[in-house]
């Protein structure tokens, strides 16, 4: 099915969701965060997966919307924890209202996400709920690990991959698995879709890490080197820390916790030079490629005709900004 | 069935629940708050309702535990919002750890509550989930109203009853309805149990308001007049505000926002004197009685033998500390 038709159906579903009215302090922030936009990637993945098995995707629409509501719930609560002032260029809920309202509105969003998920057909419901609940708990585990890593000096690359798997990739994997389950796909196909999603999710996060340093500033829309300036333990930084010796290691350590504005250009420059010396860019690209190829291997293994996979494959390539 | 057998089964179920292990910052607070005890009234109500319709209450145990996990989730998040230092005489989670951990552990608790609720038999699952989700959203609405009322100068008695209905009573009503549904009880009986619970819940909260002023200090376990000292808009205060005139109204208003320690005895004394003049105690007792009788009317209407209702009736009387 054409992706623009799916997108239209999804947007109509999201636009007609009713969260509640009174007290308005509880429901206005939900409408607000849902109106900030975003690419709606996760619910689109639910629908793209669903249409692989059955052209009638109507029964996948509400659970797909549930994934987007859940995702925005995690953003609302994460923003409190991260003390983030902005989300998609607008004030975060805890800034525009206050932290208490952001906690409680977020709680109701999680309830609403479950209500949408519970619109799955009754014979699919126990499995959908079990997978959704496991995924939801894993996303929370990922957020907790992310906060823990900020306090730790040493984090291994393996630990980092585990964290981004939980925080980001499992929800991508669940979205794809959900679409398959709702359409009654065979278990092995649902499993391949989940693993396709998990690997795409990891690749996408690593690409995000890469673009922070090596991205086109205008295209990427964020300050280049933001992760370096905030001493974030990204895949690039952890790889560099593992491989740097002598002077390189000294350089990295000497810039830690230095956050003045007038030195920021020098800091990005210095760390990037070390990255270049260690070929961190190439190593990261290789790692992204490895996860991306593993993802495609699972897409290939799904027992449906190639033309049914084309739109999903196209979106994956587009997310990776690759031609093939 | 004997209440001590039900209690034993419930405690065993709660003691053997597994919430998760890693990261420990996420799961330790859940075990902590669940270990603080409490009377486990809500899950007991699920079981007492269940045993009215079928002696085999095994299939109600996990959803009953889900109600208790949900209740403790609301306590964990409410304590952050209320900046409460203590819960059941122990440090609150946000005090013992921090607010971020209390937010995220609470989120996982809500997920775990849904997982326990999802253990309902598949043919009951859609209805159980719909009722649970509606109730969960209402409890959040009640908490938001409670916070709103703190900021407002005028709150009507009707608004107050609506707030405690949402914040406290609907979960009591849901617990009783859940037990009936899980055992396949007729719809009208499930409905009567819900209304029994809603009315008991309101009566219980009004009794709590009453005991704060007129309770036996040693028996009640809280400081007498705590609500008066914190200017809480209880049923007693709102009734007094509605009926007080002239000097009485002046007295109430003059003590607002006066929170010094050395004047606290005088404040409780002054407000209680106004309450006495207006017969607030008797009026509150009448109101409690009205809700309690309405509750019993619904219990009477349930189409099972009286001996099957005896334990539930006994618990309700005990909660009200009444003999009949």
Coordinates of C-alpha atoms in Angstrom, one line a residue:
Chain A
X1 CA 0.0 0.0 0.0
X2 CA 1.2 3.5 -0.7
X3 CA 2.9 5.1 2.3
X4 CA 1.0 8.3 1.9
X5 CA -2.4 6.5 2.3
X6 CA -1.1 4.9 5.5
X7 CA 0.2 8.2 6.7
X8 CA -3.2 9.8 6.1
X9 CA -5.1 7.1 7.9
X10 CA -2.7 7.4 10.8
X11 CA -2.8 11.2 11.0
X12 CA -6.6 11.0 11.0
X13 CA -6.6 8.5 13.8
X14 CA -4.2 10.5 15.9
X15 CA -6.1 13.8 15.2
X16 CA -9.4 12.3 16.4
X17 CA -8.1 10.7 19.6
X18 CA -9.9 12.0 22.7
X19 CA -7.8 11.9 25.9
X20 CA -10.3 13.6 28.3
X21 CA -11.5 17.1 29.3
X22 CA -11.6 17.8 33.0
X23 CA -9.5 18.7 34.9
X24 CA -7.9 20.6 32.0
X25 CA -4.5 20.7 33.8
X26 CA -4.4 16.9 33.2
X27 CA -5.5 16.7 29.6
X28 CA -4.3 20.0 28.0
X29 CA -0.6 18.9 28.3
X30 CA -1.4 15.6 26.6
X31 CA -3.0 17.4 23.6
X32 CA 0.0 19.8 23.7
X33 CA 2.8 17.2 23.5
X34 CA 0.9 15.2 20.9
X35 CA 0.5 18.4 18.8
X36 CA 4.2 19.1 18.7
X37 CA 4.5 16.7 15.8
X38 CA 7.4 14.4 15.2
X39 CA 7.8 11.9 12.4
X40 CA 5.3 9.4 13.8
X41 CA 7.8 6.7 12.8
X42 CA 6.8 4.1 15.3
X43 CA 3.1 3.9 14.5
X44 CA 4.0 4.1 10.8
X45 CA 6.1 1.0 11.3
X46 CA 3.1 -0.8 12.9
X47 CA 1.1 0.0 9.8
X48 CA 3.9 -0.9 7.3
X49 CA 4.3 -4.2 9.1
X50 CA 0.5 -4.8 9.2
X51 CA 0.1 -4.1 5.4
X52 CA 2.7 -6.8 4.6
X53 CA 0.2 -9.4 5.8
X54 CA -3.2 -7.9 5.0
X55 CA -4.3 -4.9 3.0
X56 CA -7.0 -4.2 5.6
X57 CA -5.1 -2.3 8.2
X58 CA -8.1 -0.7 10.0
X59 CA -7.8 -2.9 13.1
X60 CA -4.1 -1.9 13.5
X61 CA -4.9 1.9 13.6
X62 CA -5.8 2.3 17.3
X63 CA -2.9 0.1 18.7
X64 CA -0.6 2.0 16.3
X65 CA -1.8 5.2 17.8
X66 CA -1.2 3.6 21.3
X67 CA 2.5 3.2 20.4
X68 CA 2.8 6.9 19.6
X69 CA 0.9 7.9 22.8
X70 CA 3.3 5.6 24.8
X71 CA 6.3 7.1 23.1
X72 CA 5.2 10.7 23.9
X73 CA 4.5 9.6 27.5
X74 CA 8.2 8.5 27.8
X75 CA 9.2 11.9 26.3
X76 CA 7.1 13.8 28.8
X77 CA 8.6 11.9 31.8
X78 CA 12.1 11.8 30.4
X79 CA 12.1 15.6 29.9
X80 CA 11.3 16.1 33.7
X81 CA 14.2 13.8 34.6
X82 CA 16.6 15.3 32.2
X83 CA 15.5 18.9 33.1
X84 CA 15.1 19.5 29.4
X85 CA 13.8 23.0 28.6
X86 CA 12.7 22.3 25.0
X87 CA 11.1 19.5 23.0
X88 CA 10.8 19.8 19.2
X89 CA 11.7 23.5 19.6
X90 CA 8.8 24.2 22.0
X91 CA 8.7 24.4 25.8
X92 CA 8.6 21.1 27.6
X93 CA 5.4 20.3 29.6
X94 CA 7.2 20.6 33.0
X95 CA 8.4 24.1 31.9
X96 CA 5.2 25.3 30.4
X97 CA 3.1 24.0 33.4
X98 CA 5.1 22.3 36.2
X99 CA 6.8 19.0 37.1
X100 CA 3.7 17.7 39.1
X101 CA 1.5 18.3 36.1
X102 CA 4.0 16.6 33.8
X103 CA 4.2 13.6 36.1
X104 CA 0.4 13.1 36.4
X105 CA -0.4 13.9 32.7
X106 CA 2.3 11.4 31.8
X107 CA 0.7 8.8 34.0
X108 CA -2.7 9.3 32.3
X109 CA -0.9 9.0 28.9
X110 CA 0.4 5.6 29.8
X111 CA -3.2 4.6 30.8
X112 CA -4.5 5.9 27.5
X113 CA -1.7 4.0 25.6
X114 CA -2.9 0.8 27.3
X115 CA -6.5 1.6 26.3
X116 CA -5.6 2.0 22.7
X117 CA -3.5 -1.2 22.8
X118 CA -6.5 -3.0 24.3
X119 CA -8.4 -2.3 21.1
X120 CA -6.6 -5.2 19.6
X121 CA -8.9 -8.0 18.6
X122 CA -9.8 -10.1 21.7
X123 CA -8.0 -13.2 20.5
X124 CA -4.7 -11.2 20.0
X125 CA -5.1 -9.2 23.2
X126 CA -3.2 -11.4 25.8
X127 CA -0.2 -11.6 23.6
X128 CA -0.3 -7.9 22.6
X129 CA -0.5 -6.9 26.2
X130 CA 2.3 -9.1 27.3
X131 CA 4.7 -7.9 24.7
X132 CA 3.7 -4.2 25.2
X133 CA 4.1 -4.4 29.0
X134 CA 7.5 -6.1 28.6
X135 CA 8.6 -3.5 26.1
X136 CA 7.3 -0.6 28.3
X137 CA 9.3 -1.9 31.3
X138 CA 12.4 -2.3 29.1
X139 CA 12.1 1.3 27.9
X140 CA 12.0 2.4 31.6
X141 CA 15.1 0.2 32.3
X142 CA 16.9 1.9 29.4
X143 CA 16.1 5.4 30.7
X144 CA 17.4 4.4 34.2
X145 CA 20.6 3.0 32.7
X146 CA 21.0 6.2 30.7
X147 CA 20.7 8.2 33.9
X148 CA 23.1 5.8 35.7
X149 CA 25.7 6.2 33.0
X150 CA 25.8 10.0 33.4
X151 CA 27.0 9.4 37.0
X152 CA 29.6 6.8 36.1
X153 CA 33.1 7.4 34.8
X154 CA 33.5 4.0 33.0
X155 CA 30.9 2.6 30.7
X156 CA 31.7 -0.2 28.3
X157 CA 30.6 -0.2 24.7
X158 CA 28.6 -3.4 25.4
X159 CA 26.8 -1.6 28.2
X160 CA 26.1 1.3 26.0
X161 CA 24.6 -0.9 23.2
X162 CA 22.4 -2.6 25.9
X163 CA 21.2 0.8 27.1
X164 CA 20.2 2.1 23.6
X165 CA 18.6 -1.3 22.8
X166 CA 16.3 -0.9 25.8
X167 CA 15.7 2.8 25.6
X168 CA 15.2 3.1 21.9
X169 CA 15.4 -0.1 19.9
X170 CA 12.9 -2.4 21.6
X171 CA 10.0 0.0 21.0
X172 CA 10.9 0.0 17.3
X173 CA 11.0 -3.8 17.4
X174 CA 7.7 -4.0 19.2
X175 CA 6.0 -1.7 16.8
X176 CA 6.9 -3.9 13.9
X177 CA 6.0 -7.1 15.8
X178 CA 2.7 -5.6 16.8
X179 CA 1.7 -4.9 13.2
X180 CA 2.4 -8.5 12.3
X181 CA 0.5 -10.0 15.3
X182 CA -2.6 -7.8 14.7
X183 CA -2.9 -9.2 11.2
X184 CA -2.4 -12.8 12.4
X185 CA 1.0 -13.3 10.8
X186 CA 3.0 -16.5 11.6
X187 CA 5.1 -16.3 14.8
X188 CA 8.4 -16.6 12.9
X189 CA 7.5 -13.6 10.7
X190 CA 6.5 -11.5 13.7
X191 CA 9.9 -12.5 15.3
X192 CA 11.8 -11.5 12.2
X193 CA 10.1 -8.2 12.2
X194 CA 10.9 -7.6 15.8
X195 CA 14.6 -8.3 15.2
X196 CA 14.6 -6.2 12.0
X197 CA 13.3 -3.4 14.2
X198 CA 15.7 -3.9 17.1
X199 CA 18.7 -3.8 14.7
X200 CA 17.3 -0.8 12.8
X201 CA 16.7 1.0 16.1
X202 CA 20.3 0.5 17.2
X203 CA 21.7 1.5 13.8
X204 CA 19.5 4.6 13.9
X205 CA 20.8 5.6 17.4
X206 CA 24.4 5.1 16.4
X207 CA 23.8 7.2 13.3
X208 CA 22.4 9.9 15.6
X209 CA 25.6 9.7 17.6
X210 CA 27.6 10.0 14.4
X211 CA 25.7 12.9 13.0
X212 CA 26.2 14.9 16.1
X213 CA 29.8 15.2 15.2
X214 CA 30.0 14.6 11.5
X215 CA 26.5 15.7 10.4
X216 CA 25.6 18.6 8.1
X217 CA 24.7 21.3 10.6
X218 CA 21.9 22.7 8.4
X219 CA 20.4 19.3 7.6
X220 CA 20.7 17.8 11.1
X221 CA 19.1 20.8 12.8
X222 CA 21.1 20.5 16.0
X223 CA 24.3 22.2 17.1
X224 CA 27.2 20.1 15.8
X225 CA 29.2 18.7 18.7
X226 CA 26.4 19.0 21.2
X227 CA 27.2 15.6 22.6
X228 CA 30.9 16.5 22.9
X229 CA 30.1 19.7 24.7
X230 CA 27.9 18.0 27.3
X231 CA 30.4 15.1 27.8
X232 CA 27.8 12.6 26.6
X233 CA 29.0 9.0 26.6
X234 CA 28.1 8.2 23.0
X235 CA 29.3 5.3 20.9
X236 CA 32.0 7.6 19.4
X237 CA 33.3 8.8 22.8
X238 CA 33.3 5.3 24.3
X239 CA 35.1 3.9 21.3
X240 CA 37.7 6.7 21.5
X241 CA 38.1 6.2 25.3
X242 CA 38.8 2.5 24.7
X243 CA 41.3 3.0 22.0
X244 CA 43.0 6.3 22.9
X245 CA 46.5 6.2 24.6
X246 CA 49.0 8.7 25.9
X247 CA 48.4 12.2 24.6
X248 CA 45.0 11.4 23.0
X249 CA 43.6 10.1 26.2
X250 CA 45.0 13.1 28.1
X251 CA 43.3 15.4 25.6
X252 CA 39.9 13.8 26.1
X253 CA 40.2 13.8 29.9
X254 CA 41.5 17.4 30.0
X255 CA 38.3 18.7 28.3
X256 CA 35.9 16.9 30.7
X257 CA 33.6 19.2 32.6
X258 CA 34.8 22.2 30.7
X259 CA 31.6 23.8 29.6
X260 CA 32.3 27.5 29.2
X261 CA 30.8 29.1 26.1
X262 CA 34.0 30.7 24.9
X263 CA 35.9 27.4 24.8
X264 CA 33.2 25.3 23.1
X265 CA 34.6 25.6 19.6
X266 CA 38.0 24.6 20.8
X267 CA 36.6 21.6 22.8
X268 CA 34.7 20.3 19.8
X269 CA 37.8 20.8 17.6
X270 CA 40.1 19.0 20.0
X271 CA 37.9 16.0 20.6
X272 CA 37.1 15.7 16.9
X273 CA 40.8 15.7 16.1
X274 CA 41.3 12.7 18.4
X275 CA 38.3 11.0 16.8
X276 CA 39.9 11.6 13.4
X277 CA 43.2 10.2 14.5
X278 CA 41.5 7.0 15.7
X279 CA 39.2 6.7 12.6
X280 CA 36.2 6.8 14.9
X281 CA 34.0 7.9 12.1
X282 CA 34.8 4.9 9.9
X283 CA 34.5 2.5 12.8
X284 CA 31.1 3.9 13.7
X285 CA 29.9 3.7 10.1
X286 CA 31.1 0.1 10.0
X287 CA 29.1 -0.7 13.2
X288 CA 26.0 1.0 11.8
X289 CA 26.4 -1.0 8.6
X290 CA 26.7 -4.2 10.6
X291 CA 23.4 -3.6 12.4
X292 CA 21.7 -2.4 9.2
X293 CA 22.7 -5.5 7.3
X294 CA 21.6 -7.7 10.2
X295 CA 18.2 -5.9 10.0
X296 CA 17.9 -6.5 6.3
X297 CA 18.7 -10.2 6.8
X298 CA 15.6 -10.5 9.0
X299 CA 13.5 -8.5 6.5
X300 CA 14.6 -10.9 3.8
X301 CA 13.7 -13.9 5.9
X302 CA 10.0 -12.9 6.2
X303 CA 7.8 -15.3 4.2
X304 CA 5.9 -12.8 2.1
X305 CA 6.5 -11.5 -1.5
X306 CA 9.3 -9.0 -2.0
X307 CA 6.9 -6.3 -3.3
X308 CA 5.0 -6.4 0.0
X309 CA 8.3 -5.6 1.8
X310 CA 9.2 -2.7 -0.5
X311 CA 7.6 0.2 1.4
X312 CA 9.2 -1.0 4.7
X313 CA 12.5 -1.5 3.1
X314 CA 12.2 2.0 1.5
X315 CA 11.5 3.6 4.8
X316 CA 14.4 1.9 6.5
X317 CA 16.8 3.0 3.8
X318 CA 15.3 6.5 4.1
X319 CA 15.8 6.6 7.9
X320 CA 19.4 5.6 7.2
X321 CA 19.6 8.1 4.4
X322 CA 21.0 5.5 2.1
X323 CA 20.3 4.5 -1.4
X324 CA 20.5 0.8 -1.0
Chain B
X1 CA -14.7 -18.3 53.2
X2 CA -12.8 -17.4 56.3
X3 CA -11.1 -14.0 55.9
X4 CA -7.9 -15.3 57.4
X5 CA -7.6 -17.9 54.6
X6 CA -8.1 -15.2 52.0
X7 CA -5.6 -12.9 53.7
X8 CA -3.0 -15.7 53.8
X9 CA -3.5 -16.4 50.1
X10 CA -3.2 -12.7 49.3
X11 CA -0.1 -12.2 51.4
X12 CA 1.5 -15.2 49.8
X13 CA 0.7 -13.9 46.3
X14 CA 2.1 -10.4 47.1
X15 CA 5.2 -11.9 48.7
X16 CA 6.0 -14.0 45.7
X17 CA 5.6 -11.2 43.1
X18 CA 8.7 -10.5 41.0
X19 CA 9.0 -7.0 39.7
X20 CA 12.5 -7.2 38.1
X21 CA 16.1 -7.0 39.0
X22 CA 18.3 -4.7 36.9
X23 CA 18.9 -1.8 37.1
X24 CA 18.4 -2.1 40.8
X25 CA 17.6 1.7 41.1
X26 CA 14.4 0.9 39.2
X27 CA 13.2 -2.2 41.1
X28 CA 14.5 -1.7 44.7
X29 CA 12.1 1.2 45.3
X30 CA 9.2 -1.0 44.2
X31 CA 10.1 -3.8 46.6
X32 CA 10.6 -1.1 49.3
X33 CA 7.2 0.6 49.0
X34 CA 5.4 -2.8 48.7
X35 CA 7.2 -3.9 51.9
X36 CA 6.0 -1.0 54.0
X37 CA 2.8 -2.8 54.6
X38 CA -0.6 -1.3 54.8
X39 CA -3.9 -3.0 55.4
X40 CA -4.2 -4.4 51.8
X41 CA -7.8 -3.5 51.9
X42 CA -8.3 -3.1 48.1
X43 CA -7.1 -6.6 47.1
X44 CA -8.9 -8.1 50.1
X45 CA -12.1 -6.5 48.7
X46 CA -11.4 -8.1 45.3
X47 CA -11.2 -11.5 47.0
X48 CA -14.2 -11.0 49.3
X49 CA -16.2 -10.0 46.3
X50 CA -14.9 -13.0 44.3
X51 CA -15.7 -15.5 47.0
X52 CA -19.3 -14.4 47.1
X53 CA -19.8 -16.0 43.6
X54 CA -17.3 -18.9 43.6
X55 CA -15.2 -20.5 46.4
X56 CA -12.4 -21.0 44.0
X57 CA -10.7 -17.6 44.1
X58 CA -7.4 -18.7 42.6
X59 CA -7.9 -16.8 39.3
X60 CA -8.6 -13.6 41.2
X61 CA -5.3 -13.6 43.1
X62 CA -3.1 -12.0 40.5
X63 CA -5.5 -9.2 39.4
X64 CA -6.1 -8.5 43.1
X65 CA -2.4 -8.1 43.6
X66 CA -2.5 -5.8 40.6
X67 CA -4.9 -3.5 42.4
X68 CA -2.5 -3.3 45.3
X69 CA 0.5 -2.6 43.0
X70 CA -1.5 0.1 41.3
X71 CA -2.5 1.7 44.6
X72 CA 1.1 1.8 45.7
X73 CA 2.1 3.3 42.3
X74 CA -0.3 6.2 43.0
X75 CA 1.2 6.6 46.5
X76 CA 4.7 6.8 45.1
X77 CA 3.8 9.5 42.6
X78 CA 1.5 11.4 44.9
X79 CA 4.2 11.6 47.5
X80 CA 6.5 13.3 45.0
X81 CA 3.8 15.8 44.1
X82 CA 2.9 16.4 47.8
X83 CA 6.6 16.6 48.8
X84 CA 5.7 14.1 51.6
X85 CA 8.7 13.1 53.7
X86 CA 7.1 10.0 55.2
X87 CA 4.9 7.1 54.1
X88 CA 3.7 4.6 56.8
X89 CA 6.3 6.1 59.1
X90 CA 9.2 5.4 56.7
X91 CA 11.0 7.6 54.3
X92 CA 9.2 8.1 51.0
X93 CA 10.9 6.8 47.8
X94 CA 11.8 10.3 46.5
X95 CA 13.4 11.1 49.9
X96 CA 15.3 7.8 50.2
X97 CA 16.4 7.8 46.6
X98 CA 15.4 10.9 44.5
X99 CA 12.4 12.3 42.5
X100 CA 13.6 10.9 39.2
X101 CA 13.9 7.4 40.6
X102 CA 10.4 7.7 42.1
X103 CA 9.0 8.9 38.8
X104 CA 10.5 6.0 36.8
X105 CA 9.9 3.3 39.4
X106 CA 6.3 4.4 39.6
X107 CA 6.0 4.2 35.9
X108 CA 7.2 0.6 36.0
X109 CA 4.8 -0.2 38.8
X110 CA 1.9 1.0 36.6
X111 CA 3.1 -1.4 33.9
X112 CA 3.4 -4.2 36.4
X113 CA -0.1 -3.5 37.6
X114 CA -1.4 -3.9 34.1
X115 CA 0.6 -7.1 33.7
X116 CA -1.1 -8.6 36.8
X117 CA -4.5 -7.3 35.6
X118 CA -3.9 -9.0 32.2
X119 CA -3.8 -12.4 34.0
X120 CA -7.6 -12.3 34.1
X121 CA -9.1 -15.1 32.0
X122 CA -9.0 -14.2 28.3
X123 CA -12.8 -13.9 28.0
X124 CA -12.9 -11.4 30.9
X125 CA -9.9 -9.5 29.8
X126 CA -11.3 -6.7 27.5
X127 CA -13.9 -5.7 30.1
X128 CA -11.4 -5.9 33.0
X129 CA -8.9 -3.7 31.1
X130 CA -11.5 -1.2 30.1
X131 CA -12.8 -0.8 33.7
X132 CA -9.3 -0.7 35.2
X133 CA -8.1 1.9 32.7
X134 CA -11.1 4.1 33.3
X135 CA -10.6 3.8 37.0
X136 CA -6.8 4.5 36.8
X137 CA -7.5 7.7 34.8
X138 CA -10.2 8.8 37.3
X139 CA -7.7 8.3 40.2
X140 CA -5.3 10.7 38.4
X141 CA -8.1 13.2 37.8
X142 CA -8.9 13.0 41.6
X143 CA -5.2 13.7 42.4
X144 CA -5.2 16.7 40.0
X145 CA -8.4 18.1 41.5
X146 CA -6.9 17.7 45.0
X147 CA -3.9 19.7 44.0
X148 CA -6.1 22.3 42.3
X149 CA -8.2 22.7 45.4
X150 CA -5.1 23.6 47.5
X151 CA -4.6 26.6 45.2
X152 CA -8.2 27.7 45.3
X153 CA -9.9 29.7 48.0
X154 CA -13.5 28.5 47.3
X155 CA -14.4 24.8 46.9
X156 CA -17.9 23.6 47.2
X157 CA -18.9 20.5 49.1
X158 CA -20.2 19.0 45.9
X159 CA -16.8 19.5 44.3
X160 CA -15.1 18.0 47.3
X161 CA -17.2 14.9 47.2
X162 CA -16.4 14.6 43.5
X163 CA -12.7 14.8 44.2
X164 CA -12.7 12.1 46.9
X165 CA -14.9 9.9 44.8
X166 CA -12.3 10.0 42.0
X167 CA -9.2 10.0 44.2
X168 CA -10.3 7.3 46.6
X169 CA -13.7 5.8 46.1
X170 CA -13.6 4.6 42.5
X171 CA -10.7 2.3 43.2
X172 CA -12.6 0.7 46.1
X173 CA -15.6 0.3 43.8
X174 CA -13.5 -1.1 41.0
X175 CA -11.8 -3.7 43.4
X176 CA -15.2 -5.0 44.3
X177 CA -16.5 -5.0 40.7
X178 CA -13.3 -6.8 39.6
X179 CA -13.8 -9.7 42.0
X180 CA -17.4 -10.2 40.7
X181 CA -16.4 -10.0 37.0
X182 CA -13.5 -12.5 37.4
X183 CA -15.9 -15.0 38.8
X184 CA -18.4 -14.5 36.0
X185 CA -21.1 -12.8 38.2
X186 CA -24.1 -11.3 36.6
X187 CA -23.7 -7.7 35.4
X188 CA -26.2 -6.3 37.9
X189 CA -24.4 -7.9 40.8
X190 CA -21.0 -6.5 39.6
X191 CA -22.7 -3.1 39.3
X192 CA -24.1 -3.3 42.9
X193 CA -20.7 -4.2 44.2
X194 CA -19.1 -1.2 42.5
X195 CA -21.7 1.1 44.0
X196 CA -21.4 -0.5 47.4
X197 CA -17.6 0.2 47.1
X198 CA -18.0 3.8 45.8
X199 CA -20.2 4.6 48.8
X200 CA -18.1 2.8 51.3
X201 CA -15.1 4.7 49.9
X202 CA -16.7 8.1 50.3
X203 CA -17.9 7.2 53.8
X204 CA -14.4 6.0 54.7
X205 CA -12.8 9.3 53.5
X206 CA -15.3 11.4 55.4
X207 CA -14.6 9.4 58.5
X208 CA -11.0 10.1 58.0
X209 CA -11.7 13.8 57.9
X210 CA -13.8 13.4 61.1
X211 CA -11.2 11.5 63.0
X212 CA -8.6 14.1 62.3
X213 CA -10.5 16.4 64.6
X214 CA -12.5 14.2 66.8
X215 CA -10.5 11.0 66.8
X216 CA -8.8 9.3 69.7
X217 CA -5.2 10.4 69.3
X218 CA -3.7 7.2 70.4
X219 CA -6.0 5.0 68.4
X220 CA -5.8 7.1 65.2
X221 CA -2.1 7.3 65.1
X222 CA -1.9 10.8 63.7
X223 CA -1.7 14.3 65.3
X224 CA -5.2 15.4 66.2
X225 CA -6.0 18.5 64.1
X226 CA -3.4 18.0 61.5
X227 CA -5.9 19.0 58.7
X228 CA -6.8 22.1 60.6
X229 CA -3.1 23.1 61.0
X230 CA -2.4 22.6 57.3
X231 CA -5.6 24.5 56.3
X232 CA -6.8 21.4 54.5
X233 CA -10.2 21.8 52.8
X234 CA -11.9 18.8 54.4
X235 CA -15.6 18.0 54.5
X236 CA -15.7 19.6 58.0
X237 CA -13.9 22.8 57.0
X238 CA -16.0 23.2 53.8
X239 CA -19.3 22.6 55.7
X240 CA -18.2 25.1 58.4
X241 CA -17.3 27.7 55.8
X242 CA -20.7 27.3 54.2
X243 CA -22.5 27.7 57.4
X244 CA -20.4 30.1 59.5
X245 CA -21.4 33.8 59.7
X246 CA -20.1 36.9 61.4
X247 CA -17.6 36.2 64.1
X248 CA -17.3 32.5 63.4
X249 CA -16.4 33.1 59.8
X250 CA -13.9 35.8 60.9
X251 CA -12.3 33.3 63.3
X252 CA -11.8 30.7 60.6
X253 CA -10.4 33.2 58.2
X254 CA -8.1 34.8 60.8
X255 CA -6.3 31.5 61.4
X256 CA -5.6 30.8 57.7
X257 CA -1.9 30.5 56.8
X258 CA -0.9 30.7 60.5
X259 CA 1.4 27.8 60.9
X260 CA 3.8 28.6 63.7
X261 CA 4.4 25.8 66.1
X262 CA 3.7 27.8 69.3
X263 CA 0.2 28.8 68.1
X264 CA -0.8 25.4 66.8
X265 CA -2.8 24.3 69.9
X266 CA -4.7 27.6 69.9
X267 CA -5.5 27.2 66.2
X268 CA -6.9 23.7 66.6
X269 CA -8.8 24.9 69.7
X270 CA -10.3 27.9 68.0
X271 CA -11.4 26.1 64.8
X272 CA -12.8 23.1 66.8
X273 CA -14.9 25.6 68.9
X274 CA -16.5 26.9 65.7
X275 CA -17.1 23.4 64.5
X276 CA -18.8 22.6 67.8
X277 CA -20.9 25.6 67.6
X278 CA -22.1 24.6 64.2
X279 CA -22.6 20.9 65.1
X280 CA -20.1 20.0 62.3
X281 CA -19.4 16.6 64.0
X282 CA -23.0 15.6 64.0
X283 CA -23.5 16.8 60.4
X284 CA -20.5 14.8 59.3
X285 CA -21.6 11.7 61.1
X286 CA -25.0 12.0 59.4
X287 CA -23.4 12.3 56.0
X288 CA -21.2 9.2 56.7
X289 CA -24.2 7.4 57.8
X290 CA -26.1 8.3 54.6
X291 CA -23.3 7.0 52.4
X292 CA -22.9 3.9 54.5
X293 CA -26.6 3.0 54.4
X294 CA -26.6 3.6 50.6
X295 CA -23.6 1.2 50.4
X296 CA -25.5 -1.5 52.4
X297 CA -28.6 -1.0 50.2
X298 CA -26.4 -2.1 47.3
X299 CA -24.9 -5.0 49.2
X300 CA -28.4 -6.2 50.1
X301 CA -29.5 -6.0 46.5
X302 CA -26.9 -8.6 45.3
X303 CA -28.5 -11.8 44.3
X304 CA -26.6 -14.2 46.5
X305 CA -27.4 -15.8 49.9
X306 CA -26.8 -13.6 52.9
X307 CA -24.2 -15.9 54.4
X308 CA -22.0 -15.3 51.4
X309 CA -22.1 -11.5 52.1
X310 CA -21.3 -11.9 55.8
X311 CA -17.6 -11.5 55.6
X312 CA -17.7 -8.4 53.3
X313 CA -20.4 -6.9 55.4
X314 CA -18.3 -7.6 58.5
X315 CA -15.2 -5.9 56.9
X316 CA -17.3 -2.8 55.9
X317 CA -18.6 -2.5 59.5
X318 CA -15.1 -3.0 60.8
X319 CA -13.7 -0.3 58.5
X320 CA -16.4 2.1 59.8
X321 CA -15.7 0.8 63.4
X322 CA -19.3 0.1 63.8
X323 CA -21.2 -2.7 65.4
X324 CA -24.0 -2.9 62.9

